[in-house]
Short mmCIF file of C-alpha atoms and ligand atoms in Angstrom, two decimals:
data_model
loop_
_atom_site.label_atom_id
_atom_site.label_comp_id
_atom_site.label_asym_id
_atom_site.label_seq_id
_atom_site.Cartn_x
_atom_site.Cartn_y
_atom_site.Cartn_z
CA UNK C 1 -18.32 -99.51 -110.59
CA UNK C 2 -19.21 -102.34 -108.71
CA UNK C 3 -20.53 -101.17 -104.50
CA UNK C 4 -18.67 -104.88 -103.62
CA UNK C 5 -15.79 -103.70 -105.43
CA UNK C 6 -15.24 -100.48 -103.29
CA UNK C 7 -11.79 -100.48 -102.29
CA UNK C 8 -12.01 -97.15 -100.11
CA UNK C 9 -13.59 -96.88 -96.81
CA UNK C 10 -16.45 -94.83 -97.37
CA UNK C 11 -17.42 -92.53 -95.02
CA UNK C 12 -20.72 -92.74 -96.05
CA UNK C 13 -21.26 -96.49 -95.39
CA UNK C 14 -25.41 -96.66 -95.31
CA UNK C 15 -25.35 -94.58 -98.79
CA UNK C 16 -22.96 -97.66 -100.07
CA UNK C 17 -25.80 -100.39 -98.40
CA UNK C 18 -28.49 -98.16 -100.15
CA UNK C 19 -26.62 -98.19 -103.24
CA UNK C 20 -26.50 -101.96 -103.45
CA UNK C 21 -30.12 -102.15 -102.57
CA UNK C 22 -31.36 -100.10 -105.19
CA UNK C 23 -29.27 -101.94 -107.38
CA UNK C 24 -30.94 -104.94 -107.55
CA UNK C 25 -34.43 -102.95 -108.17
CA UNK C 26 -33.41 -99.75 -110.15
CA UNK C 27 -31.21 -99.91 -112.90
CA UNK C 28 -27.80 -98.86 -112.24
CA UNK C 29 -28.99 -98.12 -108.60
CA UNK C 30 -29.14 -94.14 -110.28
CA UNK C 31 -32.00 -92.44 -111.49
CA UNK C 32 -29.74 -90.88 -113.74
CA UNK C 33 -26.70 -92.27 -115.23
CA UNK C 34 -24.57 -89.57 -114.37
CA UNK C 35 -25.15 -89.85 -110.98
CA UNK C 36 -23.26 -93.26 -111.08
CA UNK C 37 -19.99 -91.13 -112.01
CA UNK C 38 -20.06 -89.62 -107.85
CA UNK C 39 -17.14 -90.68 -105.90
CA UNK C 40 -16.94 -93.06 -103.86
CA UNK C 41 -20.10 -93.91 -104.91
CA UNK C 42 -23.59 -92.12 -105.42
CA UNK C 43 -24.65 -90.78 -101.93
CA UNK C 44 -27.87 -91.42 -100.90
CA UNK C 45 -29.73 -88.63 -98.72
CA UNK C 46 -32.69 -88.70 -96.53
CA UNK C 47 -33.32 -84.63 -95.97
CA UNK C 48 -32.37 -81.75 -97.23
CA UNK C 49 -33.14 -77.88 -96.39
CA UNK C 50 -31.53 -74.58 -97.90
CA UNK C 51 -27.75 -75.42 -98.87
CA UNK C 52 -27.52 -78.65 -96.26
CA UNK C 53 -28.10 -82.05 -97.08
CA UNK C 54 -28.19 -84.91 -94.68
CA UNK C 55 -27.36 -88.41 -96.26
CA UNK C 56 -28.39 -91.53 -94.61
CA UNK C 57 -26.02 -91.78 -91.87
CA UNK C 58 -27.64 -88.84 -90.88
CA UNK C 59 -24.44 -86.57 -91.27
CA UNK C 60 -24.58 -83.12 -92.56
CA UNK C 61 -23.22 -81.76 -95.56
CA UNK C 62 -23.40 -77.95 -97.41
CA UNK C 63 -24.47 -79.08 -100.84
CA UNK C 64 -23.44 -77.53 -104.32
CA UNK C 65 -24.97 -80.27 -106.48
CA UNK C 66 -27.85 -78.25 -105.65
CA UNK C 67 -29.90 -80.99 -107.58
CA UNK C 68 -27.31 -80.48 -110.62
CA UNK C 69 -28.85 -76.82 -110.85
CA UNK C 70 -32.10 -76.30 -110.62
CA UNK C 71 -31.69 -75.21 -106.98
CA UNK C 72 -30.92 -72.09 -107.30
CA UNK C 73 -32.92 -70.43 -103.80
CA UNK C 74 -31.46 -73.83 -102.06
CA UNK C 75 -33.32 -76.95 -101.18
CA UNK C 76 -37.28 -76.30 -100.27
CA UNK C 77 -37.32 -72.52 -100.07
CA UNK C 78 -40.62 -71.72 -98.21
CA UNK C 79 -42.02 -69.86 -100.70
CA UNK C 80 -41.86 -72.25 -103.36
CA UNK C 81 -43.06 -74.98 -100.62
CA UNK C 82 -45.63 -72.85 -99.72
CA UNK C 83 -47.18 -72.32 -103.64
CA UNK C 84 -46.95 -75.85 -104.06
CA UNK C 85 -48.85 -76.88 -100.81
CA UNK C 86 -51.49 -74.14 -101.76
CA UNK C 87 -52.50 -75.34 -104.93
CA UNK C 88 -52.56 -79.08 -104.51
CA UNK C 89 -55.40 -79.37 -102.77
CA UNK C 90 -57.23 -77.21 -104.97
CA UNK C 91 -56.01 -78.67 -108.45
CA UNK C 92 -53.48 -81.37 -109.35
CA UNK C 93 -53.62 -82.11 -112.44
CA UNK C 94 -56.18 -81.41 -115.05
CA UNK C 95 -54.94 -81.87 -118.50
CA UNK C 96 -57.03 -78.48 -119.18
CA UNK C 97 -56.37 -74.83 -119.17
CA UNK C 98 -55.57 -73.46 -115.38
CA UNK C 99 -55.04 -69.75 -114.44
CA UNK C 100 -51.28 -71.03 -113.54
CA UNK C 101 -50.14 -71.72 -117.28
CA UNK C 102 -50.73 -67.64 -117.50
CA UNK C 103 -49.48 -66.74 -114.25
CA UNK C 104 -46.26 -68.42 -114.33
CA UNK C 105 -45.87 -67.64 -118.12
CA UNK C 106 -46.34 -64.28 -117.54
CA UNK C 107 -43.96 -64.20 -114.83
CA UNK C 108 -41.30 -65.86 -116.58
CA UNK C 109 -41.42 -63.00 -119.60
CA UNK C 110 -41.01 -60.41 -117.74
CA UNK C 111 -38.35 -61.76 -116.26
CA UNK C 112 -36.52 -62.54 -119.77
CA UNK C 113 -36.51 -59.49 -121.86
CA UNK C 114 -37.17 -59.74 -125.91
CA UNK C 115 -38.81 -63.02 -125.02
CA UNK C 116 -42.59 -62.94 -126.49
CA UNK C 117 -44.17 -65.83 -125.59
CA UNK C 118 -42.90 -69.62 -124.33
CA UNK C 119 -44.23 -73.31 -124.43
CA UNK C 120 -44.62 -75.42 -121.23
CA UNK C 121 -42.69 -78.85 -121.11
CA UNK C 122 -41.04 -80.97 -118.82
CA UNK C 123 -37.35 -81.27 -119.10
CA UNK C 124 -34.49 -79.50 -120.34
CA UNK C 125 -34.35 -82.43 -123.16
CA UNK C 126 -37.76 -81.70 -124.16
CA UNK C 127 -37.56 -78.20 -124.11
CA UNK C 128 -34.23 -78.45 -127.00
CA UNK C 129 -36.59 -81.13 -129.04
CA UNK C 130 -39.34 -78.42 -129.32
CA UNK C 131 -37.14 -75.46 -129.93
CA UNK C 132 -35.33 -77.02 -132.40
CA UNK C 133 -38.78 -78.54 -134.26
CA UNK C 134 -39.84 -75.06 -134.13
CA UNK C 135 -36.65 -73.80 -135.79
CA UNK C 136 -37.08 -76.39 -138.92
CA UNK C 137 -40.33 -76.02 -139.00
CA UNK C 138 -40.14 -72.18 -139.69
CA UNK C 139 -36.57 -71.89 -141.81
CA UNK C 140 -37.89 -74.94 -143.96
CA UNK C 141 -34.31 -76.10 -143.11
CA UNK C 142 -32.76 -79.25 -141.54
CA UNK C 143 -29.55 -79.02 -140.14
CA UNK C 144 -28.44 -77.69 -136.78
CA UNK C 145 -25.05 -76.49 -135.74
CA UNK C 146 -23.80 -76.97 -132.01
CA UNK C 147 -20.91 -76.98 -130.21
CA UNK C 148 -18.12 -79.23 -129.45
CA UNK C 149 -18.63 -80.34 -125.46
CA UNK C 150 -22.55 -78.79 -125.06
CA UNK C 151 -24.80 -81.16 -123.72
CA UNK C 152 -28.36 -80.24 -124.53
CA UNK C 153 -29.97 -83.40 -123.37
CA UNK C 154 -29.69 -87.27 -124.15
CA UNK C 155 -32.30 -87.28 -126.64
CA UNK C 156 -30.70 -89.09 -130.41
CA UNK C 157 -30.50 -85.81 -132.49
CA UNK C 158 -28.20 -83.91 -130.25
CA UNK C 159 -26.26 -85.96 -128.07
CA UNK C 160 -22.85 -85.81 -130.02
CA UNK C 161 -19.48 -84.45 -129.31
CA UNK C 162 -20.10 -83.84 -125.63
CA UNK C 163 -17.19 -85.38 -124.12
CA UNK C 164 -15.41 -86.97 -127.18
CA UNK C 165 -15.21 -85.45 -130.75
CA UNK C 166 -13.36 -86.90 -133.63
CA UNK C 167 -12.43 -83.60 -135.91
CA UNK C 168 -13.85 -81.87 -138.26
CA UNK C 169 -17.69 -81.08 -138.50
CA UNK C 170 -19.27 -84.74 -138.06
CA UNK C 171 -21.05 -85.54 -135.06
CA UNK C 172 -19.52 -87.95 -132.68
CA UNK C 173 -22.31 -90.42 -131.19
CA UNK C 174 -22.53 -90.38 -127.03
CA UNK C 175 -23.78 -93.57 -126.43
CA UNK C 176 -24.13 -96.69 -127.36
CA UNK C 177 -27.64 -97.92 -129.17
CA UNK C 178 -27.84 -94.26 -130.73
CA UNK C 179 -29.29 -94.11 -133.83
CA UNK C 180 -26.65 -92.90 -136.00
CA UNK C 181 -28.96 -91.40 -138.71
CA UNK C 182 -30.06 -88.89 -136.24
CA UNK C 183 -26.71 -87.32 -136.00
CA UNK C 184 -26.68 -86.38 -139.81
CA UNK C 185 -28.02 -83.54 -139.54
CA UNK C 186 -25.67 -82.05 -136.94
CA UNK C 187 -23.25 -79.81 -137.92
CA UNK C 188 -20.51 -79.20 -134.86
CA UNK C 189 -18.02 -76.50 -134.49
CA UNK C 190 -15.35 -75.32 -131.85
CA UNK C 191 -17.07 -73.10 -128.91
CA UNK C 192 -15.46 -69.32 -128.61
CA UNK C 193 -14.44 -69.87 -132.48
CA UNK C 194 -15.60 -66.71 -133.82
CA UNK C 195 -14.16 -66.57 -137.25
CA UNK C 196 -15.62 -70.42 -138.09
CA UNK C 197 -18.88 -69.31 -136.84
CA UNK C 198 -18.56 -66.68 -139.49
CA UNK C 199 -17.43 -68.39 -142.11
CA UNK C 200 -19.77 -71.38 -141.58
CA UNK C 201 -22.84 -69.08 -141.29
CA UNK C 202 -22.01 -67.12 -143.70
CA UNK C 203 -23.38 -70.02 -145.76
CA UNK C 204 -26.04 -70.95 -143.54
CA UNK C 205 -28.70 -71.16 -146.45
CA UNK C 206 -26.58 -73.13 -149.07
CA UNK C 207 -25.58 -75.63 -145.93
CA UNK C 208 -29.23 -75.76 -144.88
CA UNK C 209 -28.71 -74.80 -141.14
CA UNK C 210 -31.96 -74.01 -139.37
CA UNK C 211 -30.33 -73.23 -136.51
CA UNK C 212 -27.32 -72.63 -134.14
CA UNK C 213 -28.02 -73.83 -130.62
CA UNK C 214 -25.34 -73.37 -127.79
CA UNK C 215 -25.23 -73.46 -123.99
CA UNK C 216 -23.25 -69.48 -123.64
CA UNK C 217 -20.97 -71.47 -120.81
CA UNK C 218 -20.40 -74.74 -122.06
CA UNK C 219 -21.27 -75.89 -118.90
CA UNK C 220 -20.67 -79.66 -119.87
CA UNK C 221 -17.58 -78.92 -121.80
CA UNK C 222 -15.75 -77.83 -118.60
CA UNK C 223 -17.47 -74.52 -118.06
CA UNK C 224 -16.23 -71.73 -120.17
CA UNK C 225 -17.04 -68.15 -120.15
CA UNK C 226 -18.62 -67.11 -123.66
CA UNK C 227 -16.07 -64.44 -125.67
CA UNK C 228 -18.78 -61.57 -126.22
CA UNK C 229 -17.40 -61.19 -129.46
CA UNK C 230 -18.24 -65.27 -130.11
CA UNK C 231 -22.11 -64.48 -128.75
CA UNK C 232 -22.43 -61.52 -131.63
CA UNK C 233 -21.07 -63.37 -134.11
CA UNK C 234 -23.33 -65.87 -133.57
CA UNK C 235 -26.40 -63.63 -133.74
CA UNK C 236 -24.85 -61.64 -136.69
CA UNK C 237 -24.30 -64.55 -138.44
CA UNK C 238 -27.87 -65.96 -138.09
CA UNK C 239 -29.06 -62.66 -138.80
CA UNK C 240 -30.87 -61.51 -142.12
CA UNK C 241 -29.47 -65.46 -143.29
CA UNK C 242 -32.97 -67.65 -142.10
CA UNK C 243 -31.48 -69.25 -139.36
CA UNK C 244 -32.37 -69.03 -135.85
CA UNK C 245 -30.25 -68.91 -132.91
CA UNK C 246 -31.32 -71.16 -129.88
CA UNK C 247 -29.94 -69.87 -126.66
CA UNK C 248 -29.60 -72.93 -124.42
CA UNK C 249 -30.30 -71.43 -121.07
CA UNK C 250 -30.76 -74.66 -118.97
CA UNK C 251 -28.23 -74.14 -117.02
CA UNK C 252 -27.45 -70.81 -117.20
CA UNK C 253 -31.30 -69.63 -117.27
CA UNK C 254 -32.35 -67.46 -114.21
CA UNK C 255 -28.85 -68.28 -112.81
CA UNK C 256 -26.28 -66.12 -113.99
CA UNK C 257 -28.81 -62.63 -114.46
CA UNK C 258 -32.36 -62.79 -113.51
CA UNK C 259 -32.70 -62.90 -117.63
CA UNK C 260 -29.68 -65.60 -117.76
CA UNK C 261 -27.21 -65.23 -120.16
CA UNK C 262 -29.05 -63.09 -122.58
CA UNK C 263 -29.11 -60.72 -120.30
CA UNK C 264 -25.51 -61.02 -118.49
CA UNK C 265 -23.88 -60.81 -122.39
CA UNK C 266 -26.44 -58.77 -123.64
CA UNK C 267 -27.53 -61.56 -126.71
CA UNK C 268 -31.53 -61.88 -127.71
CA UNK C 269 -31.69 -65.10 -129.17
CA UNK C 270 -34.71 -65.86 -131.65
CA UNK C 271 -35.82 -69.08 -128.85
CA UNK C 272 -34.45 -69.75 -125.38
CA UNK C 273 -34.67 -73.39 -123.60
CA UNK C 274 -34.91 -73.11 -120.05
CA UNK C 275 -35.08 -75.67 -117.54
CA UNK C 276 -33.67 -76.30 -114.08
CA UNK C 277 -33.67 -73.44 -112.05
CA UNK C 278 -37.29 -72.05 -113.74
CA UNK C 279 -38.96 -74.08 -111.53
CA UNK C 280 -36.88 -74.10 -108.20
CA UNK C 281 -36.67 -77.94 -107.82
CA UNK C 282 -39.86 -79.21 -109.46
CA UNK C 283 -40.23 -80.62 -113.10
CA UNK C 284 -40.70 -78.46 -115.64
CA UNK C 285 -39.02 -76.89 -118.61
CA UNK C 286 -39.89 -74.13 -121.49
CA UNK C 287 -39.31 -72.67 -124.68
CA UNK C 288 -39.42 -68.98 -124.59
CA UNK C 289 -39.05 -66.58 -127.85
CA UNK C 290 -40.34 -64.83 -130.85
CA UNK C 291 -44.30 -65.08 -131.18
CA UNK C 292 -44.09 -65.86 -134.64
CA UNK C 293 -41.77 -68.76 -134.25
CA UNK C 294 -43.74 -70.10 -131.30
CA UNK C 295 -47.26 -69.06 -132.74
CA UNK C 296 -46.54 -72.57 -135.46
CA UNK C 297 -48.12 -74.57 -132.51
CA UNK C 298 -51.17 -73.14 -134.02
CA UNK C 299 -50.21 -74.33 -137.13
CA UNK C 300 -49.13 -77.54 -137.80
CA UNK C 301 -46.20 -77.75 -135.46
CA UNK C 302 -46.66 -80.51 -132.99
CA UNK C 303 -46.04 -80.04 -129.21
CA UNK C 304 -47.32 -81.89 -126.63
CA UNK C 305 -47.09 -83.79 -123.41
CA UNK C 306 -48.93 -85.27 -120.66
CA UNK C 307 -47.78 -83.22 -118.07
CA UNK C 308 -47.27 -79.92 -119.57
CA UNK C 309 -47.91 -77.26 -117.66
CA UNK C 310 -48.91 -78.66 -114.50
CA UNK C 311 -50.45 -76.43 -111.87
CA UNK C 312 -48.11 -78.18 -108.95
CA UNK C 313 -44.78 -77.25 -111.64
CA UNK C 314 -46.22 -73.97 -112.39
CA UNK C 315 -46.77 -72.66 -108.83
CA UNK C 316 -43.38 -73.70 -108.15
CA UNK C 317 -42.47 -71.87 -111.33
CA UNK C 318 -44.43 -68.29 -110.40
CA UNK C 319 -42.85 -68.34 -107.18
CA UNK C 320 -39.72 -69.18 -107.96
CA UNK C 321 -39.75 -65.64 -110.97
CA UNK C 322 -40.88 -64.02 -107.26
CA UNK C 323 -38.47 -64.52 -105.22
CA UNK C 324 -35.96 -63.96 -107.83
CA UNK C 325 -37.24 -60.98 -109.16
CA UNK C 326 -36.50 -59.81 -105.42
CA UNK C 327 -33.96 -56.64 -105.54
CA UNK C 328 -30.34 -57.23 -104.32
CA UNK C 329 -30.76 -60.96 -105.74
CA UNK C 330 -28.46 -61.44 -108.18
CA UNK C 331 -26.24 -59.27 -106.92
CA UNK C 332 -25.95 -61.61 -102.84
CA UNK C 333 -25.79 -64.36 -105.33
CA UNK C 334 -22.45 -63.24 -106.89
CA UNK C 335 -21.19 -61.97 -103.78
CA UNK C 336 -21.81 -65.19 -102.29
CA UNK C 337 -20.26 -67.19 -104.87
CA UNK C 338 -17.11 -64.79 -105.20
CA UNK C 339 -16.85 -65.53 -101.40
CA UNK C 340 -17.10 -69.43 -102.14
CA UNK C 341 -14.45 -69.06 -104.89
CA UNK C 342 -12.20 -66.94 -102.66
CA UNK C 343 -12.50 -69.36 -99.72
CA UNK C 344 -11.47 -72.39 -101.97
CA UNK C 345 -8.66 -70.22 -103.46
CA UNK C 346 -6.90 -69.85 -99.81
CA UNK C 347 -7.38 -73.14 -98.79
CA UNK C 348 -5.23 -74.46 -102.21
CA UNK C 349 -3.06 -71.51 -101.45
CA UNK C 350 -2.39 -72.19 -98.02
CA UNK C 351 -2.26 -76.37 -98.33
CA UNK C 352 -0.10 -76.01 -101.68
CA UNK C 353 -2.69 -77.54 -103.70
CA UNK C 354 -2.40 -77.73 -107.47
CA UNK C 355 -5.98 -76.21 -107.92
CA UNK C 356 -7.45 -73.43 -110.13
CA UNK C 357 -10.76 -72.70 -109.66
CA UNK C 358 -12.87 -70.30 -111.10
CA UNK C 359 -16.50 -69.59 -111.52
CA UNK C 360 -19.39 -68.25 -114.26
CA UNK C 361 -21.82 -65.76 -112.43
CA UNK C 362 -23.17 -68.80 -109.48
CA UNK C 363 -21.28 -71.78 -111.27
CA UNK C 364 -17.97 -72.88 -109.92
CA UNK C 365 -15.80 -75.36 -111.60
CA UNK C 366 -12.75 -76.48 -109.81
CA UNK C 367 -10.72 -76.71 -113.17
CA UNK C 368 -9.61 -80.59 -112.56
CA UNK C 369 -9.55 -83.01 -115.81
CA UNK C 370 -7.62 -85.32 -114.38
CA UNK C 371 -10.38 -87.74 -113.10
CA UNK C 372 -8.59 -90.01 -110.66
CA UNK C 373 -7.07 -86.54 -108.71
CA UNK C 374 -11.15 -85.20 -108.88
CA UNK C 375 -12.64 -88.30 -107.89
CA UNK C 376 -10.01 -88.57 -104.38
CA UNK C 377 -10.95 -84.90 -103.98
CA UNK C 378 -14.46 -85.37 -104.20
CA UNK C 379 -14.28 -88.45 -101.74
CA UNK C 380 -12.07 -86.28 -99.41
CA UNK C 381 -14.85 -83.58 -99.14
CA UNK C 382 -17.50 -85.92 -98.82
CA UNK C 383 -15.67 -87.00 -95.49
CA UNK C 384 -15.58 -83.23 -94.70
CA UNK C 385 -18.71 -82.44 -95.09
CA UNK C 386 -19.14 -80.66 -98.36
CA UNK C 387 -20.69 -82.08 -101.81
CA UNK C 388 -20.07 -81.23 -105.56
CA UNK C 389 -20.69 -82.64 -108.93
CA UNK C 390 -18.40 -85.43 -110.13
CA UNK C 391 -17.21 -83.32 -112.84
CA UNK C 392 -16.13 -80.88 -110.38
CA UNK C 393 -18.59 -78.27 -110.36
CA UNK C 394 -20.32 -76.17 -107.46
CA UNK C 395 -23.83 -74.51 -108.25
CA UNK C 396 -23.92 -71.82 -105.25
CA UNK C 397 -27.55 -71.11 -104.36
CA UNK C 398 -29.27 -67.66 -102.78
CA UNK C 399 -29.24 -70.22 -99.32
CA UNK C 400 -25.66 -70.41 -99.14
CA UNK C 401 -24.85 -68.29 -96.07
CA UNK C 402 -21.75 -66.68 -94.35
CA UNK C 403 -21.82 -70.26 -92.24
CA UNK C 404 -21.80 -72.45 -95.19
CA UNK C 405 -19.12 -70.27 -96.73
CA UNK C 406 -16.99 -70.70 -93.78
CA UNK C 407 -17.07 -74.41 -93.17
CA UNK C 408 -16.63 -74.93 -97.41
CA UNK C 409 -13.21 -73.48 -96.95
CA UNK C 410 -12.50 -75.16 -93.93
CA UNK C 411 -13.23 -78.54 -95.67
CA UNK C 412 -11.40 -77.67 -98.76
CA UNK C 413 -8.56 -76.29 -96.36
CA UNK C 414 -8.78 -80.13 -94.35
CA UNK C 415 -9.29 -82.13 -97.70
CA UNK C 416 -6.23 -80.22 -99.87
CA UNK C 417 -4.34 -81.53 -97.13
CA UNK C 418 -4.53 -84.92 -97.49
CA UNK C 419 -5.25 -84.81 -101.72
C1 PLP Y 501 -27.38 -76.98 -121.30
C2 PLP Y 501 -28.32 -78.13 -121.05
N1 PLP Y 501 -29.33 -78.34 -121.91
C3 PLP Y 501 -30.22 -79.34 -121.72
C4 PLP Y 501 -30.10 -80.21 -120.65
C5 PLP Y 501 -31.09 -81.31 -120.47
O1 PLP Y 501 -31.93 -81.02 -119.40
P1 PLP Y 501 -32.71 -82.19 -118.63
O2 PLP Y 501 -31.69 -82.96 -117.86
O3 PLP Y 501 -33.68 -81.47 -117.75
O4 PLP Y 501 -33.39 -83.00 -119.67
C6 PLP Y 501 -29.06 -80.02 -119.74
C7 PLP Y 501 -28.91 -80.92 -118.57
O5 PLP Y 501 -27.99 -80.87 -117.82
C8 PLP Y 501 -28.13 -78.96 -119.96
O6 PLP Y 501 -27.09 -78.78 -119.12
#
């Protein structure tokens, strides 16, 4: 999309001038290509504090891009702030061992039960590249099964069959300028199919699969509750066969349980990848899981990176495991996004709208493929005052009050109108 080609009045017209600026310096004019996909266009925000966000025109809006995730306690919780501005002017960066690699490790075990020790990294890409090095490395095998419409990253190896698939097993390439060669070692199934799970694991060591990795809510792929009966299969099926299951927990990780998914459907993966919300806005990633698996960095297995385990990441890390681990978290959380849900369900109901929403644990998806119909909508609540993911989804955060609630379904109620 071309800014000079915008056809709608925006009614965010300085995030538009902003857009066209940046344009000429930053490719795209988004740090992140997705970003491009917002409608009308990207918005571009000067402030931001709990679940508001104020763009450039200075008008106010309760957010659920919520940073696409990671801000799960809302934007610059105190706490977090206050870690962060504690230990910078101690230690910023030292490319040597710091007390916070521990602290915040330590702190992000307990909150993940079965998982024995984790890696620091950077990214949720990252994070899959390790875990799945890890799982080759110690099954002496090569291929990896995922699922049709998970997105574990952009990196060459993985980024297949996300939003396009041509049948059968092959992997379908994302983008151009991937190396197809990469892909050949992907195997790629349905999601919620338990009995070709089965029957493709039940020859996991003739096929050569290392591993199985797969986001438990397909978060990419539309957002889809995991069958529990899918999530055992999976682990039965890797079970006593040499592969290793890879719970991607990016999204879901420290979002939908305190322990994420494993904990909500009650699956111990052999390696987790968590991202996003670990670190309550700041960048940093990890691989949690099995001590043997992640003891091969001691032998032979390579991990590494410049600005792994940071101390400024890591405080924001500890203190984001404490405010979580506060009772009665999880459970507001749910509440509030039940609440959010409801709200958005009587303001289709009561405007006629042809919407079903639903929601996974703190993730809303408004349950709109069509993209024209999602990309008005979003444009309509951008004029209203409330902000979600072009692919229609809401991450509710801990911030999101009975205030925020209320003027969410008012919006919806005003925008449904007019959709
Ligand atoms: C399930 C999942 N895995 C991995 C990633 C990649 O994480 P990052 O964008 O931090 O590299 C994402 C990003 O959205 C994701 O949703």
């Amino acid at each position: 999309m071309n800014p000079t080609d915008q056809l709608v009045a925006t009614p965010a017209p300085a995030s538009l001038a902003a857009w066209e600026r940046c344009r000429r310096s930053v490719g795209g004019g988004v740090s992140s290509g997705q970003r491009a996909t917002a409608a009308p266009h990207p918005l571009f925000v000067d402030r931001a504090a709990g679940a508001l966000v104020w763009d450039l025109d200075g008008r106010e809006h309760v957010d659920y891009v919520g940073a696409w995730g990671p801000m799960v306690l809302g934007h610059s919780h105190p706490v977090v702030l206050e870690a962060v501005a504690a230990v910078l002017p101690r230690l910023q960066m030292p490319g040597m061992g710091h007390r916070g690699e521990y602290e915040a490790a330590e702190a992000v075990l307990a909150a993940v039960p079965g998982a024995e020790r984790l890696l620091w990294s950077n990214s949720g890409t990252e994070a899959v590249q390790v875990a799945l090095r890890l799982a080759r490395a110690f099954t002496g095998r090569n291929k990896v099964v995922k699922f049709v419409g998970a997105y574990h990253g952009w990196h060459d190896s993985v980024y297949a069959s996300v939003t396009r698939h041509e049948p059968g097993e092959r992997a379908t390439a994302q983008t151009r300028g991937q190396n197809p060669h990469a892909l050949e070692d992907l195997v790629v199934l349905p999601f919620n199919d338990v009995e070709r799970v089965r029957a493709v694991l039940a020859e996991a060591a003739e096929r050569d699969i290392a591993a199985v990795i797969v986001d438990p809510v397909l978060s990419s792929g539309g957002l889809v509750a995991p069958d529990p009966e899918f999530l055992r299969a999976l682990r039965e099926g890797c079970d006593g066969r040499g592969t290793l299951l890879v719970l991607d927990e990016v999204i879901t990780g420290f979002r939908v349980a305190r322990g994420g998914a494993a904990e909500r459907w009650g699956v111990t993966p052999d390696l987790w990848t968590c991202g996003k919300a670990i670190a309550g806005g700041f960048a940093h990633s990890a691989v949690l899981g099995r001590a043997d698996v992640i003891d091969q960095v001691s032998d032979g297995v390579t991990h590494s990176g410049t600005y792994n385990g940071n101390p400024v990441a890591l405080a924001a890390v500890e203190a984001t495991m404490r405010v979580l681990a506060e009772p009665g978290t999880y459970e507001r959380l749910e509440e509030t996004s039940e609440q959010v849900l409801a709200g958005i369900r009587r303001a289709a109901a009561a405007t006629g709208a042809d919407l079903r929403p639903y929601r996974v644990g703190s993730i809303l998806s408004l349950g709109l493929t069509d993209r024209p119909a999602l990309a008005r909508l979003q444009s309509l609540l951008l004029e209203e005052g409330v902000l979600l993911l072009p692919t229609g989804k809401m991450f509710v955060s801990t911030a999101h009050d009975r205030a925020a609630v209320q003027r969410t379904e008012t919006a919806f109620a005003r925008a449904l109108g007019r959709w």
